[in-house]
Amino acid sequence: RPILDMSYSRHFLDFQGSSIPSSMKKLVVTKLSQNFREAVTLRQDSPVPLPGDGDLLVRNRFVGINASDINYSAGRYDASVKPPFDIGFEGIGDVVALGLSASADYTVGQAVAYVKAGSFAEYTVVPAKQAVPLPSVKPEFLTLMVSGATAYISLKELGELSEGKKVLVTAAAGGTGQFAVQLAKAEKCHVIGTCSSDEKGGFLKSIGCDRMINYKTENVESVLRKDYPEGVDVVYESVGGKMFDLALNSLATKGRLIVIGFIAGYQNPTGLQPIKAELLPAKLLKKSASIRGFFLNHYLSEYKMALKHLLKMYERGDLVCEVDFGDMSPEGKFTGLESVFRAVDYMYMGKNIGKIVVELPHSVNSKL
């Protein structure tokens, strides 16, 4: 099999003899700000990184956009990290070079996905241990890496789902909401999903959502009070602010609210929209209810198992992995690293149905 040992060499050659360039485009956080366009710079001539002995050099074909990209560019995850630093959490592409140890499990030309900071680049070095081998480079696989895994692990570990439970999913037509809806349905739950348009409501219906609430045309609080007077058992909550308060008030006895994000606050300088927290102890006590936070990095021991399960579901046709390339956005499809800025704006305008993915086209001289 073709192997390129890069561990002792600085020659950029892929197995078909076409040269890997010595420089590439990538996005770099150059200033901490919750305004992504202010924080991030597109660098045109960054050196293509060299894989070490246990590494793969991946030519990125598709990269995923996450709400937390803004938290990362604002420096909210690790205050000790100072700019400049690379950004982007997940990618999928082809192995174009690899180190000697990595060649035990991977070959040049293989399709892989990964979750690692620095995916907003034409090439990314990925430790072989962190890579996920795939049958092909399909953007649908990318939807599972962060968004699908977050829904699967959080609901499995914290949701205690069982048949007949009522599950409320906020931002249900988004990148991770789509999976929360489908995974709850797979456990025979009754699923309620909030969304911002009839088009999104139609998508939710198509993936099995029992009750869609378009919060632009319906009052979510009134609908929940009228249709679910006993409350909901589980809330998968990613919006924050007023939606968090509403979800908390809608919990049933022994209900569980899982916080997987608070997108309403990500673009604010303070990062958080106020919630009515002073009443929290009384509200939880009255219902024996609970609130649990979920951050994927704390559950990495479950990650490979979750991904394996999700890939099997997708391959069986039991899981819809909706990808939004921005075809309906004003300037059209998200293509190339320069369109990551538009893609982030599109997400914060609440326009996407499914997971936002940016395609990175190959250069003309590439043989891969």
mmCIF file of C-alpha atoms in Angstrom:
data_model
loop_
_atom_site.group_PDB
_atom_site.id
_atom_site.type_symbol
_atom_site.label_atom_id
_atom_site.label_comp_id
_atom_site.label_asym_id
_atom_site.label_seq_id
_atom_site.Cartn_x
_atom_site.Cartn_y
_atom_site.Cartn_z
ATOM 1 C CA ARG A 1 0.000 0.000 0.000
ATOM 2 C CA PRO A 2 1.226 3.520 -0.613
ATOM 3 C CA ILE A 3 2.727 5.123 2.469
ATOM 4 C CA LEU A 4 4.518 8.405 2.696
ATOM 5 C CA ASP A 5 6.734 8.561 5.742
ATOM 6 C CA MET A 6 6.883 12.221 6.733
ATOM 7 C CA SER A 7 8.495 11.661 10.103
ATOM 8 C CA TYR A 8 12.047 12.051 8.824
ATOM 9 C CA SER A 9 11.389 14.013 5.679
ATOM 10 C CA ARG A 10 10.461 17.499 4.598
ATOM 11 C CA HIS A 11 9.523 16.532 1.050
ATOM 12 C CA PHE A 12 5.891 17.343 0.312
ATOM 13 C CA LEU A 13 4.812 14.605 -2.070
ATOM 14 C CA ASP A 14 1.596 12.691 -2.062
ATOM 15 C CA PHE A 15 1.362 9.111 -3.282
ATOM 16 C CA GLN A 16 0.315 10.114 -6.798
ATOM 17 C CA GLY A 17 3.305 12.367 -7.222
ATOM 18 C CA SER A 18 1.475 15.675 -7.260
ATOM 19 C CA SER A 19 3.022 18.127 -4.873
ATOM 20 C CA ILE A 20 1.411 19.255 -1.665
ATOM 21 C CA PRO A 21 1.922 23.009 -1.595
ATOM 22 C CA SER A 22 4.274 24.519 0.945
ATOM 23 C CA SER A 23 1.730 27.170 1.959
ATOM 24 C CA MET A 24 -2.023 27.224 2.505
ATOM 25 C CA LYS A 25 -4.992 29.322 3.597
ATOM 26 C CA LYS A 26 -6.280 29.091 7.150
ATOM 27 C CA LEU A 27 -8.375 31.077 9.619
ATOM 28 C CA VAL A 28 -6.651 32.393 12.720
ATOM 29 C CA VAL A 29 -8.023 34.173 15.785
ATOM 30 C CA THR A 30 -5.949 37.365 15.936
ATOM 31 C CA LYS A 31 -8.040 39.252 18.497
ATOM 32 C CA LEU A 32 -10.421 38.034 21.213
ATOM 33 C CA SER A 33 -13.952 39.130 20.397
ATOM 34 C CA GLN A 34 -17.468 37.667 20.344
ATOM 35 C CA ASN A 35 -17.735 39.316 16.905
ATOM 36 C CA PHE A 36 -16.377 36.537 14.689
ATOM 37 C CA ARG A 37 -15.498 38.861 11.801
ATOM 38 C CA GLU A 38 -13.466 41.105 14.128
ATOM 39 C CA ALA A 39 -11.752 38.213 15.883
ATOM 40 C CA VAL A 40 -10.720 36.074 12.930
ATOM 41 C CA THR A 41 -8.300 36.711 10.058
ATOM 42 C CA LEU A 42 -7.934 34.712 6.831
ATOM 43 C CA ARG A 43 -4.218 34.038 6.337
ATOM 44 C CA GLN A 44 -3.248 33.316 2.740
ATOM 45 C CA ASP A 45 0.275 31.939 3.111
ATOM 46 C CA SER A 46 0.547 29.881 6.283
ATOM 47 C CA PRO A 47 3.024 26.995 6.065
ATOM 48 C CA VAL A 48 1.430 23.598 5.497
ATOM 49 C CA PRO A 49 2.134 21.700 8.739
ATOM 50 C CA LEU A 50 4.274 18.547 8.851
ATOM 51 C CA PRO A 51 2.798 15.411 10.389
ATOM 52 C CA GLY A 52 4.867 13.805 13.119
ATOM 53 C CA ASP A 53 5.455 10.091 13.558
ATOM 54 C CA GLY A 54 1.923 9.320 14.846
ATOM 55 C CA ASP A 55 0.104 11.924 12.773
ATOM 56 C CA LEU A 56 -1.909 12.271 9.578
ATOM 57 C CA LEU A 57 -1.882 15.260 7.260
ATOM 58 C CA VAL A 58 -5.500 15.714 6.175
ATOM 59 C CA ARG A 59 -6.554 17.770 3.168
ATOM 60 C CA ASN A 60 -9.858 19.160 4.398
ATOM 61 C CA ARG A 61 -12.821 18.758 2.059
ATOM 62 C CA PHE A 62 -15.666 19.828 4.380
ATOM 63 C CA VAL A 63 -15.606 21.700 7.698
ATOM 64 C CA GLY A 64 -18.441 22.081 10.189
ATOM 65 C CA ILE A 65 -19.729 25.340 11.671
ATOM 66 C CA ASN A 66 -20.628 25.301 15.377
ATOM 67 C CA ALA A 67 -22.330 27.906 17.549
ATOM 68 C CA SER A 68 -19.385 27.601 19.921
ATOM 69 C CA ASP A 69 -16.940 28.854 17.252
ATOM 70 C CA ILE A 70 -17.835 32.317 18.568
ATOM 71 C CA ASN A 71 -17.154 31.307 22.169
ATOM 72 C CA TYR A 72 -13.760 30.015 21.066
ATOM 73 C CA SER A 73 -12.889 33.208 19.163
ATOM 74 C CA ALA A 74 -13.958 35.232 22.215
ATOM 75 C CA GLY A 75 -11.550 33.248 24.419
ATOM 76 C CA ARG A 76 -14.302 31.934 26.682
ATOM 77 C CA TYR A 77 -13.156 28.310 26.833
ATOM 78 C CA ASP A 78 -9.577 28.781 27.953
ATOM 79 C CA ALA A 79 -8.537 32.180 29.266
ATOM 80 C CA SER A 80 -4.863 31.166 29.213
ATOM 81 C CA VAL A 81 -4.790 30.839 25.404
ATOM 82 C CA LYS A 82 -3.714 34.089 23.778
ATOM 83 C CA PRO A 83 -4.044 35.024 20.072
ATOM 84 C CA PRO A 84 -3.011 34.114 17.499
ATOM 85 C CA PHE A 85 -4.494 30.605 17.548
ATOM 86 C CA ASP A 86 -6.186 28.314 15.031
ATOM 87 C CA ILE A 87 -9.951 27.877 14.928
ATOM 88 C CA GLY A 88 -12.556 25.382 13.679
ATOM 89 C CA PHE A 89 -13.498 22.216 15.580
ATOM 90 C CA GLU A 90 -14.209 19.511 13.027
ATOM 91 C CA GLY A 91 -13.320 18.462 9.527
ATOM 92 C CA ILE A 92 -13.491 15.623 7.035
ATOM 93 C CA GLY A 93 -11.090 14.963 4.187
ATOM 94 C CA ASP A 94 -8.372 12.764 2.675
ATOM 95 C CA VAL A 95 -5.094 11.659 4.208
ATOM 96 C CA VAL A 96 -2.368 13.059 1.925
ATOM 97 C CA ALA A 97 0.691 12.258 4.071
ATOM 98 C CA LEU A 98 1.389 10.447 7.331
ATOM 99 C CA GLY A 99 4.066 9.495 9.826
ATOM 100 C CA LEU A 100 5.607 6.047 10.115
ATOM 101 C CA SER A 101 3.666 4.905 13.204
ATOM 102 C CA ALA A 102 0.410 6.273 11.797
ATOM 103 C CA SER A 103 0.909 4.149 8.678
ATOM 104 C CA ALA A 104 0.149 1.018 10.730
ATOM 105 C CA ASP A 105 -3.549 1.949 10.662
ATOM 106 C CA TYR A 106 -3.963 4.474 7.851
ATOM 107 C CA THR A 107 -2.984 4.900 4.220
ATOM 108 C CA VAL A 108 -2.661 7.869 1.933
ATOM 109 C CA GLY A 109 -5.946 8.548 0.146
ATOM 110 C CA GLN A 110 -8.090 7.321 3.038
ATOM 111 C CA ALA A 111 -11.173 9.304 4.075
ATOM 112 C CA VAL A 112 -11.149 10.448 7.704
ATOM 113 C CA ALA A 113 -13.063 12.765 9.996
ATOM 114 C CA TYR A 114 -11.790 14.357 13.186
ATOM 115 C CA VAL A 115 -12.653 16.701 16.042
ATOM 116 C CA LYS A 116 -9.708 18.960 16.821
ATOM 117 C CA ALA A 117 -9.071 22.706 16.979
ATOM 118 C CA GLY A 118 -7.705 24.061 13.708
ATOM 119 C CA SER A 119 -10.059 22.627 11.080
ATOM 120 C CA PHE A 120 -10.645 25.983 9.357
ATOM 121 C CA ALA A 121 -7.606 25.385 7.149
ATOM 122 C CA GLU A 122 -6.839 23.719 3.847
ATOM 123 C CA TYR A 123 -4.653 21.144 5.641
ATOM 124 C CA THR A 124 -4.720 20.004 9.275
ATOM 125 C CA VAL A 125 -2.390 17.667 11.163
ATOM 126 C CA VAL A 126 -4.467 15.146 13.093
ATOM 127 C CA PRO A 127 -3.082 12.582 15.554
ATOM 128 C CA ALA A 128 -3.955 9.161 14.106
ATOM 129 C CA LYS A 129 -5.521 8.187 17.457
ATOM 130 C CA GLN A 130 -8.051 11.028 17.124
ATOM 131 C CA ALA A 131 -9.026 10.320 13.526
ATOM 132 C CA VAL A 132 -12.159 8.400 12.550
ATOM 133 C CA PRO A 133 -11.803 6.282 9.378
ATOM 134 C CA LEU A 134 -14.781 6.620 7.032
ATOM 135 C CA PRO A 135 -15.986 4.733 3.947
ATOM 136 C CA SER A 136 -16.017 7.975 1.910
ATOM 137 C CA VAL A 137 -15.815 11.758 2.195
ATOM 138 C CA LYS A 138 -19.504 12.570 2.658
ATOM 139 C CA PRO A 139 -20.578 15.788 4.416
ATOM 140 C CA GLU A 140 -23.346 13.829 6.172
ATOM 141 C CA PHE A 141 -20.687 12.053 8.235
ATOM 142 C CA LEU A 142 -19.442 15.432 9.462
ATOM 143 C CA THR A 143 -22.829 16.204 11.045
ATOM 144 C CA LEU A 144 -22.277 13.348 13.484
ATOM 145 C CA MET A 145 -18.844 14.396 14.770
ATOM 146 C CA VAL A 146 -19.898 17.144 17.210
ATOM 147 C CA SER A 147 -23.624 17.737 16.711
ATOM 148 C CA GLY A 148 -24.747 14.105 16.586
ATOM 149 C CA ALA A 149 -22.383 12.972 19.346
ATOM 150 C CA THR A 150 -23.543 15.809 21.629
ATOM 151 C CA ALA A 151 -27.193 14.790 21.244
ATOM 152 C CA TYR A 152 -26.515 11.071 21.603
ATOM 153 C CA ILE A 153 -24.247 11.177 24.660
ATOM 154 C CA SER A 154 -26.161 13.880 26.544
ATOM 155 C CA LEU A 155 -29.527 12.155 26.116
ATOM 156 C CA LYS A 156 -28.061 8.747 26.954
ATOM 157 C CA GLU A 157 -26.115 9.885 30.022
ATOM 158 C CA LEU A 158 -28.413 12.601 31.377
ATOM 159 C CA GLY A 159 -31.805 12.224 29.676
ATOM 160 C CA GLU A 160 -33.002 8.877 31.112
ATOM 161 C CA LEU A 161 -35.283 8.516 28.098
ATOM 162 C CA SER A 162 -37.957 5.834 28.003
ATOM 163 C CA GLU A 163 -41.136 5.134 26.079
ATOM 164 C CA GLY A 164 -43.861 7.742 26.461
ATOM 165 C CA LYS A 165 -41.668 10.458 28.002
ATOM 166 C CA LYS A 166 -42.332 13.979 26.742
ATOM 167 C CA VAL A 167 -39.186 15.620 25.374
ATOM 168 C CA LEU A 168 -38.893 19.302 24.425
ATOM 169 C CA VAL A 169 -36.088 20.214 22.012
ATOM 170 C CA THR A 170 -35.320 23.917 21.547
ATOM 171 C CA ALA A 171 -33.798 25.059 18.220
ATOM 172 C CA ALA A 172 -34.942 21.648 17.039
ATOM 173 C CA ALA A 173 -34.202 22.138 13.324
ATOM 174 C CA GLY A 174 -30.574 23.119 13.970
ATOM 175 C CA GLY A 175 -27.350 21.139 13.700
ATOM 176 C CA THR A 176 -27.711 19.221 16.962
ATOM 177 C CA GLY A 177 -31.468 19.660 17.520
ATOM 178 C CA GLN A 178 -32.202 17.463 14.485
ATOM 179 C CA PHE A 179 -30.452 14.562 16.238
ATOM 180 C CA ALA A 180 -32.076 15.148 19.632
ATOM 181 C CA VAL A 181 -35.484 14.891 17.923
ATOM 182 C CA GLN A 182 -34.630 11.658 16.093
ATOM 183 C CA LEU A 183 -32.864 9.968 19.009
ATOM 184 C CA ALA A 184 -35.768 10.745 21.363
ATOM 185 C CA LYS A 185 -38.191 9.339 18.770
ATOM 186 C CA ALA A 186 -36.035 6.209 18.509
ATOM 187 C CA GLU A 187 -36.689 5.721 22.251
ATOM 188 C CA LYS A 188 -40.452 6.040 21.564
ATOM 189 C CA CYS A 189 -40.746 9.430 23.273
ATOM 190 C CA HIS A 190 -43.246 12.165 22.415
ATOM 191 C CA VAL A 191 -41.169 15.012 20.963
ATOM 192 C CA ILE A 192 -41.979 18.718 20.883
ATOM 193 C CA GLY A 193 -39.662 20.961 18.856
ATOM 194 C CA THR A 194 -39.373 24.745 18.744
ATOM 195 C CA CYS A 195 -38.336 26.457 15.505
ATOM 196 C CA SER A 196 -38.558 29.825 13.740
ATOM 197 C CA SER A 197 -40.315 29.098 10.434
ATOM 198 C CA ASP A 198 -42.929 26.887 8.797
ATOM 199 C CA GLU A 199 -40.202 25.506 6.521
ATOM 200 C CA LYS A 200 -38.294 24.317 9.589
ATOM 201 C CA GLY A 201 -41.556 22.945 11.004
ATOM 202 C CA GLY A 202 -41.987 20.891 7.833
ATOM 203 C CA PHE A 203 -38.479 19.496 8.217
ATOM 204 C CA LEU A 204 -39.175 18.592 11.859
ATOM 205 C CA LYS A 205 -42.361 16.795 10.868
ATOM 206 C CA SER A 206 -40.409 14.826 8.261
ATOM 207 C CA ILE A 207 -37.991 13.512 10.927
ATOM 208 C CA GLY A 208 -40.778 12.443 13.279
ATOM 209 C CA CYS A 209 -41.371 15.443 15.567
ATOM 210 C CA ASP A 210 -44.843 15.132 17.126
ATOM 211 C CA ARG A 211 -45.546 18.815 17.829
ATOM 212 C CA MET A 212 -43.770 21.701 16.114
ATOM 213 C CA ILE A 213 -43.979 25.137 17.723
ATOM 214 C CA ASN A 214 -43.042 28.042 15.445
ATOM 215 C CA TYR A 215 -42.177 30.629 18.088
ATOM 216 C CA LYS A 216 -42.579 33.447 15.535
ATOM 217 C CA THR A 217 -46.285 32.654 15.096
ATOM 218 C CA GLU A 218 -47.198 30.783 18.305
ATOM 219 C CA ASN A 219 -46.661 31.554 21.985
ATOM 220 C CA VAL A 220 -44.485 28.688 23.209
ATOM 221 C CA GLU A 221 -45.483 29.140 26.854
ATOM 222 C CA SER A 222 -49.211 29.084 26.055
ATOM 223 C CA VAL A 223 -48.887 26.012 23.826
ATOM 224 C CA LEU A 224 -46.969 24.075 26.485
ATOM 225 C CA ARG A 225 -49.376 25.076 29.251
ATOM 226 C CA LYS A 226 -52.416 24.134 27.169
ATOM 227 C CA ASP A 227 -51.180 20.955 25.458
ATOM 228 C CA TYR A 228 -48.868 19.648 28.222
ATOM 229 C CA PRO A 229 -50.460 20.701 31.519
ATOM 230 C CA GLU A 230 -48.459 18.081 33.436
ATOM 231 C CA GLY A 231 -45.202 19.445 31.985
ATOM 232 C CA VAL A 232 -42.410 17.854 29.966
ATOM 233 C CA ASP A 233 -40.020 15.199 31.280
ATOM 234 C CA VAL A 234 -36.842 16.210 29.457
ATOM 235 C CA VAL A 235 -35.704 19.464 27.829
ATOM 236 C CA TYR A 236 -32.769 19.534 25.401
ATOM 237 C CA GLU A 237 -31.928 23.245 25.649
ATOM 238 C CA SER A 238 -29.475 25.194 23.520
ATOM 239 C CA VAL A 239 -30.967 28.693 23.317
ATOM 240 C CA GLY A 240 -30.690 30.254 26.789
ATOM 241 C CA GLY A 241 -32.217 33.511 28.053
ATOM 242 C CA LYS A 242 -36.015 33.637 27.940
ATOM 243 C CA MET A 243 -36.253 30.196 26.335
ATOM 244 C CA PHE A 244 -34.357 28.706 29.301
ATOM 245 C CA ASP A 245 -36.793 30.304 31.757
ATOM 246 C CA LEU A 246 -39.740 29.042 29.753
ATOM 247 C CA ALA A 247 -38.299 25.516 29.540
ATOM 248 C CA LEU A 248 -37.555 25.464 33.268
ATOM 249 C CA ASN A 249 -41.131 26.490 34.086
ATOM 250 C CA SER A 250 -42.453 23.749 31.795
ATOM 251 C CA LEU A 251 -40.709 20.855 33.563
ATOM 252 C CA ALA A 252 -42.822 18.033 34.930
ATOM 253 C CA THR A 253 -42.323 16.500 38.361
ATOM 254 C CA LYS A 254 -38.830 14.893 38.362
ATOM 255 C CA GLY A 255 -38.189 16.641 35.030
ATOM 256 C CA ARG A 256 -34.645 17.110 33.686
ATOM 257 C CA LEU A 257 -33.324 20.116 31.792
ATOM 258 C CA ILE A 258 -30.096 19.481 29.859
ATOM 259 C CA VAL A 259 -28.163 22.627 28.968
ATOM 260 C CA ILE A 260 -26.063 22.035 25.862
ATOM 261 C CA GLY A 261 -25.619 25.720 25.025
ATOM 262 C CA PHE A 262 -27.088 29.206 25.213
ATOM 263 C CA ILE A 263 -26.707 30.570 21.694
ATOM 264 C CA ALA A 264 -28.826 33.642 22.525
ATOM 265 C CA GLY A 265 -25.915 34.908 24.611
ATOM 266 C CA TYR A 266 -22.896 33.977 22.514
ATOM 267 C CA GLN A 267 -22.684 37.223 20.543
ATOM 268 C CA ASN A 268 -23.136 39.430 23.606
ATOM 269 C CA PRO A 269 -20.015 40.999 25.157
ATOM 270 C CA THR A 270 -20.964 39.445 28.519
ATOM 271 C CA GLY A 271 -21.815 36.102 26.931
ATOM 272 C CA LEU A 272 -24.964 35.473 28.967
ATOM 273 C CA GLN A 273 -28.505 36.740 28.780
ATOM 274 C CA PRO A 274 -30.066 37.093 32.230
ATOM 275 C CA ILE A 275 -32.312 34.320 33.503
ATOM 276 C CA LYS A 276 -34.645 34.413 36.488
ATOM 277 C CA ALA A 277 -32.242 32.395 38.594
ATOM 278 C CA GLU A 278 -33.247 33.781 42.004
ATOM 279 C CA LEU A 279 -36.333 31.513 41.937
ATOM 280 C CA LEU A 280 -34.334 28.480 40.821
ATOM 281 C CA PRO A 281 -34.027 26.620 44.184
ATOM 282 C CA ALA A 282 -37.761 26.915 44.835
ATOM 283 C CA LYS A 283 -38.691 25.812 41.311
ATOM 284 C CA LEU A 284 -36.423 22.756 41.405
ATOM 285 C CA LEU A 285 -37.498 21.759 44.923
ATOM 286 C CA LYS A 286 -41.197 22.074 44.111
ATOM 287 C CA LYS A 287 -40.872 19.574 41.262
ATOM 288 C CA SER A 288 -37.874 17.452 42.381
ATOM 289 C CA ALA A 289 -36.499 18.672 39.043
ATOM 290 C CA SER A 290 -32.884 18.965 37.956
ATOM 291 C CA ILE A 291 -30.681 20.952 35.582
ATOM 292 C CA ARG A 292 -27.605 19.333 34.075
ATOM 293 C CA GLY A 293 -24.953 20.962 31.928
ATOM 294 C CA PHE A 294 -23.345 19.009 29.084
ATOM 295 C CA PHE A 295 -19.994 19.768 27.435
ATOM 296 C CA LEU A 296 -18.779 17.139 24.961
ATOM 297 C CA ASN A 297 -15.116 17.405 26.030
ATOM 298 C CA HIS A 298 -16.020 15.936 29.444
ATOM 299 C CA TYR A 299 -17.503 12.805 27.855
ATOM 300 C CA LEU A 300 -14.762 11.811 25.431
ATOM 301 C CA SER A 301 -14.611 8.315 26.989
ATOM 302 C CA GLU A 302 -18.054 7.724 25.426
ATOM 303 C CA TYR A 303 -17.222 9.362 22.103
ATOM 304 C CA LYS A 304 -16.090 6.463 19.889
ATOM 305 C CA MET A 305 -18.964 4.279 21.054
ATOM 306 C CA ALA A 306 -21.441 7.084 20.284
ATOM 307 C CA LEU A 307 -20.018 7.690 16.829
ATOM 308 C CA LYS A 308 -20.053 3.986 15.987
ATOM 309 C CA HIS A 309 -23.712 3.781 16.983
ATOM 310 C CA LEU A 310 -24.660 6.894 14.987
ATOM 311 C CA LEU A 311 -22.778 5.738 11.874
ATOM 312 C CA LYS A 312 -24.626 2.399 12.024
ATOM 313 C CA MET A 313 -27.977 4.205 12.357
ATOM 314 C CA TYR A 314 -27.159 6.400 9.356
ATOM 315 C CA GLU A 315 -26.005 3.474 7.222
ATOM 316 C CA ARG A 316 -29.217 1.571 8.070
ATOM 317 C CA GLY A 317 -31.276 4.569 6.981
ATOM 318 C CA ASP A 318 -32.539 5.184 10.525
ATOM 319 C CA LEU A 319 -31.013 8.652 10.872
ATOM 320 C CA VAL A 320 -31.401 11.762 8.724
ATOM 321 C CA CYS A 321 -28.217 13.862 8.688
ATOM 322 C CA GLU A 322 -29.412 17.151 7.242
ATOM 323 C CA VAL A 323 -26.646 19.338 5.802
ATOM 324 C CA ASP A 324 -27.096 23.041 5.055
ATOM 325 C CA PHE A 325 -24.536 24.354 2.543
ATOM 326 C CA GLY A 326 -26.119 27.809 2.517
ATOM 327 C CA ASP A 327 -27.617 27.402 -0.954
ATOM 328 C CA MET A 328 -30.520 29.614 0.148
ATOM 329 C CA SER A 329 -28.284 32.303 1.671
ATOM 330 C CA PRO A 330 -28.067 35.672 -0.154
ATOM 331 C CA GLU A 331 -24.642 34.966 -1.695
ATOM 332 C CA GLY A 332 -25.225 31.259 -2.271
ATOM 333 C CA LYS A 333 -23.398 28.101 -1.255
ATOM 334 C CA PHE A 334 -20.637 28.227 1.372
ATOM 335 C CA THR A 335 -17.518 27.376 -0.616
ATOM 336 C CA GLY A 336 -13.944 28.079 0.473
ATOM 337 C CA LEU A 337 -12.557 29.302 3.792
ATOM 338 C CA GLU A 338 -13.566 32.901 3.058
ATOM 339 C CA SER A 339 -17.214 31.807 3.266
ATOM 340 C CA VAL A 340 -16.855 30.622 6.898
ATOM 341 C CA PHE A 341 -17.614 34.213 7.973
ATOM 342 C CA ARG A 342 -20.898 34.178 6.023
ATOM 343 C CA ALA A 343 -21.725 30.739 7.398
ATOM 344 C CA VAL A 344 -21.330 31.933 11.005
ATOM 345 C CA ASP A 345 -23.559 34.961 10.283
ATOM 346 C CA TYR A 346 -26.143 32.659 8.656
ATOM 347 C CA MET A 347 -26.276 30.474 11.764
ATOM 348 C CA TYR A 348 -26.754 33.435 14.095
ATOM 349 C CA MET A 349 -29.579 34.732 11.913
ATOM 350 C CA GLY A 350 -31.271 31.391 12.589
ATOM 351 C CA LYS A 351 -31.570 30.539 8.917
ATOM 352 C CA ASN A 352 -30.104 27.041 8.825
ATOM 353 C CA ILE A 353 -31.983 23.765 8.638
ATOM 354 C CA GLY A 354 -29.635 21.046 9.849
ATOM 355 C CA LYS A 355 -25.881 21.332 10.213
ATOM 356 C CA ILE A 356 -24.039 24.154 8.447
ATOM 357 C CA VAL A 357 -21.125 22.783 6.417
ATOM 358 C CA VAL A 358 -18.574 24.646 4.292
ATOM 359 C CA GLU A 359 -17.030 22.910 1.293
ATOM 360 C CA LEU A 360 -13.323 23.440 0.604
ATOM 361 C CA PRO A 361 -12.795 22.796 -3.104
ATOM 362 C CA HIS A 362 -9.631 21.105 -4.319
ATOM 363 C CA SER A 363 -7.065 23.082 -6.213
ATOM 364 C CA VAL A 364 -6.934 22.377 -9.947
ATOM 365 C CA ASN A 365 -3.568 20.620 -9.889
ATOM 366 C CA SER A 366 -4.635 18.106 -7.237
ATOM 367 C CA LYS A 367 -4.856 14.496 -8.369
ATOM 368 C CA LEU A 368 -6.762 13.383 -5.280
#
